[in-house]
XYZ file of C-alpha atoms in Angstrom:
225
model
C -53.074 14.067 -38.649
C -55.028 10.895 -39.548
C -53.230 7.639 -40.319
C -52.319 7.183 -43.943
C -54.073 4.325 -45.743
C -50.809 2.419 -46.229
C -50.123 2.521 -42.473
C -53.636 1.305 -41.739
C -53.149 -1.445 -44.312
C -50.087 -2.618 -42.367
C -52.107 -2.606 -39.132
C -54.905 -4.558 -40.830
C -52.388 -7.011 -42.298
C -50.757 -7.636 -38.914
C -54.075 -8.068 -37.103
C -55.618 -10.407 -39.689
C -52.442 -12.449 -39.992
C -52.244 -12.785 -36.222
C -55.849 -14.005 -36.299
C -54.877 -16.676 -38.817
C -51.694 -17.761 -37.023
C -53.399 -17.832 -33.622
C -56.306 -19.877 -35.062
C -58.798 -17.175 -34.144
C -59.637 -17.661 -37.821
C -59.540 -21.423 -38.234
C -58.341 -23.066 -41.469
C -61.112 -22.913 -44.060
C -63.034 -20.168 -42.260
C -64.972 -17.827 -44.554
C -64.178 -14.154 -43.915
C -65.733 -10.958 -45.241
C -64.074 -7.624 -45.853
C -66.920 -5.665 -44.312
C -66.912 -7.738 -41.129
C -63.121 -7.473 -40.847
C -63.300 -3.699 -41.296
C -65.848 -3.568 -38.491
C -63.698 -5.698 -36.188
C -60.656 -3.519 -36.871
C -62.628 -0.261 -36.695
C -61.346 1.013 -40.021
C -62.569 1.512 -43.573
C -62.554 -1.290 -46.103
C -59.789 0.175 -48.273
C -56.865 -0.765 -45.967
C -58.549 -4.091 -45.200
C -58.775 -4.834 -48.921
C -55.066 -4.034 -49.321
C -54.234 -6.324 -46.393
C -56.390 -9.101 -47.814
C -54.658 -8.871 -51.192
C -51.234 -9.074 -49.537
C -52.264 -12.085 -47.439
C -53.681 -13.753 -50.540
C -50.397 -13.223 -52.379
C -48.597 -14.915 -49.485
C -51.009 -17.852 -49.506
C -52.693 -17.217 -46.144
C -56.035 -16.383 -47.768
C -57.704 -17.805 -50.849
C -59.894 -15.582 -53.018
C -62.060 -17.487 -55.491
C -63.478 -16.291 -58.799
C -66.717 -15.607 -56.905
C -64.722 -13.418 -54.501
C -65.112 -15.841 -51.631
C -62.464 -15.229 -48.974
C -61.264 -18.338 -47.158
C -58.496 -18.888 -44.653
C -55.841 -21.234 -45.958
C -56.345 -24.927 -45.168
C -53.706 -27.494 -44.346
C -52.178 -29.259 -47.328
C -50.136 -32.236 -46.172
C -47.709 -32.107 -49.097
C -46.983 -28.449 -48.353
C -46.660 -29.256 -44.665
C -44.090 -31.976 -45.261
C -42.148 -29.734 -47.627
C -42.126 -26.961 -45.022
C -40.851 -29.340 -42.361
C -38.157 -30.566 -44.753
C -37.050 -26.968 -45.344
C -37.124 -26.237 -41.626
C -35.064 -29.316 -40.838
C -32.436 -28.467 -43.440
C -32.132 -24.886 -42.184
C -32.027 -25.670 -38.473
C -29.588 -28.565 -38.764
C -27.301 -26.532 -41.040
C -27.161 -23.563 -38.673
C -26.626 -25.939 -35.744
C -23.470 -27.230 -37.449
C -22.359 -23.631 -37.988
C -22.665 -22.949 -34.247
C -20.053 -25.625 -33.605
C -17.853 -24.415 -36.446
C -17.744 -20.878 -35.083
C -17.462 -22.029 -31.471
C -20.574 -20.245 -30.187
C -22.627 -23.152 -28.859
C -22.429 -21.981 -25.230
C -23.715 -18.520 -26.177
C -26.647 -20.003 -28.082
C -27.414 -22.477 -25.289
C -27.604 -19.679 -22.708
C -29.997 -17.607 -24.807
C -32.151 -20.642 -25.569
C -32.261 -21.575 -21.889
C -33.520 -18.089 -20.993
C -36.309 -18.371 -23.572
C -37.268 -21.776 -22.206
C -37.589 -20.100 -18.817
C -40.069 -17.641 -20.316
C -41.962 -20.469 -22.009
C -42.323 -22.289 -18.693
C -44.409 -19.321 -17.475
C -46.730 -19.389 -20.487
C -48.703 -22.580 -19.966
C -52.280 -21.868 -20.960
C -51.196 -18.938 -23.167
C -50.858 -21.028 -26.289
C -50.143 -18.389 -28.909
C -47.481 -16.631 -26.846
C -45.969 -20.027 -26.014
C -45.677 -20.903 -29.709
C -44.317 -17.463 -30.655
C -41.660 -17.770 -27.938
C -40.921 -21.290 -29.158
C -40.068 -19.828 -32.551
C -37.813 -17.280 -30.838
C -36.047 -20.265 -29.242
C -35.513 -21.885 -32.626
C -34.329 -18.588 -34.126
C -31.489 -18.138 -31.620
C -28.847 -20.121 -33.568
C -29.593 -18.055 -36.697
C -29.063 -14.789 -34.800
C -25.921 -16.064 -33.056
C -24.343 -17.300 -36.296
C -25.224 -13.989 -37.947
C -25.715 -15.289 -41.489
C -28.281 -12.812 -42.848
C -29.430 -14.832 -45.895
C -30.019 -17.881 -43.670
C -31.932 -15.711 -41.204
C -34.149 -14.399 -44.025
C -34.865 -17.962 -45.161
C -35.694 -18.906 -41.577
C -38.066 -15.979 -41.165
C -39.945 -17.146 -44.255
C -40.489 -20.530 -42.619
C -41.102 -19.226 -39.100
C -44.681 -17.935 -39.583
C -45.580 -21.273 -41.128
C -44.186 -23.025 -38.065
C -46.202 -20.834 -35.692
C -49.352 -21.869 -37.578
C -48.424 -25.546 -37.670
C -47.333 -25.376 -34.035
C -50.723 -24.027 -33.023
C -52.430 -26.832 -34.944
C -50.182 -29.509 -33.414
C -50.340 -28.313 -29.803
C -52.208 -30.245 -27.124
C -52.251 -29.592 -23.347
C -49.641 -32.239 -22.521
C -47.238 -30.836 -25.112
C -46.293 -27.861 -22.904
C -44.057 -29.946 -20.660
C -42.957 -32.201 -23.513
C -41.785 -29.254 -25.647
C -39.774 -27.843 -22.747
C -38.229 -31.251 -22.075
C -37.288 -31.642 -25.752
C -35.807 -28.143 -25.770
C -33.851 -28.975 -22.637
C -32.157 -31.882 -24.382
C -31.064 -29.624 -27.253
C -29.763 -26.947 -24.868
C -27.836 -29.456 -22.741
C -26.232 -31.067 -25.790
C -25.137 -27.627 -27.015
C -23.814 -26.690 -23.586
C -21.742 -29.882 -23.511
C -20.486 -29.255 -27.040
C -21.748 -32.582 -28.376
C -22.424 -32.261 -32.105
C -24.093 -35.614 -32.748
C -26.300 -35.412 -29.660
C -27.346 -31.870 -30.569
C -28.365 -32.948 -34.061
C -30.193 -36.004 -32.751
C -32.076 -34.059 -30.063
C -33.136 -31.315 -32.475
C -34.223 -33.734 -35.194
C -36.281 -35.759 -32.727
C -38.020 -32.585 -31.535
C -38.878 -31.532 -35.097
C -40.080 -35.032 -35.988
C -42.421 -35.160 -32.990
C -44.085 -31.872 -33.952
C -44.635 -33.055 -37.515
C -45.964 -36.409 -36.332
C -48.441 -34.659 -34.017
C -49.953 -32.909 -37.034
C -50.265 -36.159 -38.967
C -51.683 -38.043 -35.970
C -54.204 -35.307 -35.177
C -55.272 -35.255 -38.859
C -55.451 -31.470 -38.850
C -57.029 -29.597 -41.761
C -59.202 -30.829 -44.548
C -62.406 -30.157 -42.668
C -65.170 -28.809 -44.864
C -66.286 -25.527 -43.322
C -68.983 -25.107 -45.948
C -70.523 -21.955 -47.307
C -69.228 -19.217 -49.513
C -70.160 -15.593 -48.986
C -69.792 -12.964 -51.647
C -67.327 -10.223 -50.787
C -68.708 -6.761 -51.257
C -66.325 -4.669 -53.324
């Protein structure tokens, strides 16, 4: 039995979104439905559904002329996202201490750091695993609404992480993670907060320093509908 269109639309959504998050489709890149359908080896109907969903979520921009552009970096949005991330991560960090599960979180985070240490040169997988590292406290605490809020931010952080990453950051990220894990293992609240906040600040500063986004990609192709 052939795949239903809605299932294919989910496949198309996942593949196109991965292309955006992994920077296969750079910010500002012009895409076309027909070309995407060819790449994914499927008809344009599920691709169109995927495109509409991604546009609703802000990953793609569709103009009045039906131009299809990958989202570009907006520094105000970036700072707001980092503010939200900081609030969420620091809040759940406090909850780890309140419920006495810092050692459990530290062990899981240490294991993920071990995986990350084997991923140098595999940037996208490194960043995805990094987000798994940051998600550990949310899973350990078990607060479902907080986890949902985190998951909303997490895809954004994969994208920003890809944009911020440079070759020397592999070892730096692991070192910064190590400080957070050690502070949790020792049960030191203030040091845990300080280490985590410093790590988040460095990532944000890398984006500002590298002046990501804002590049004019030029051109606007009509989408065939």
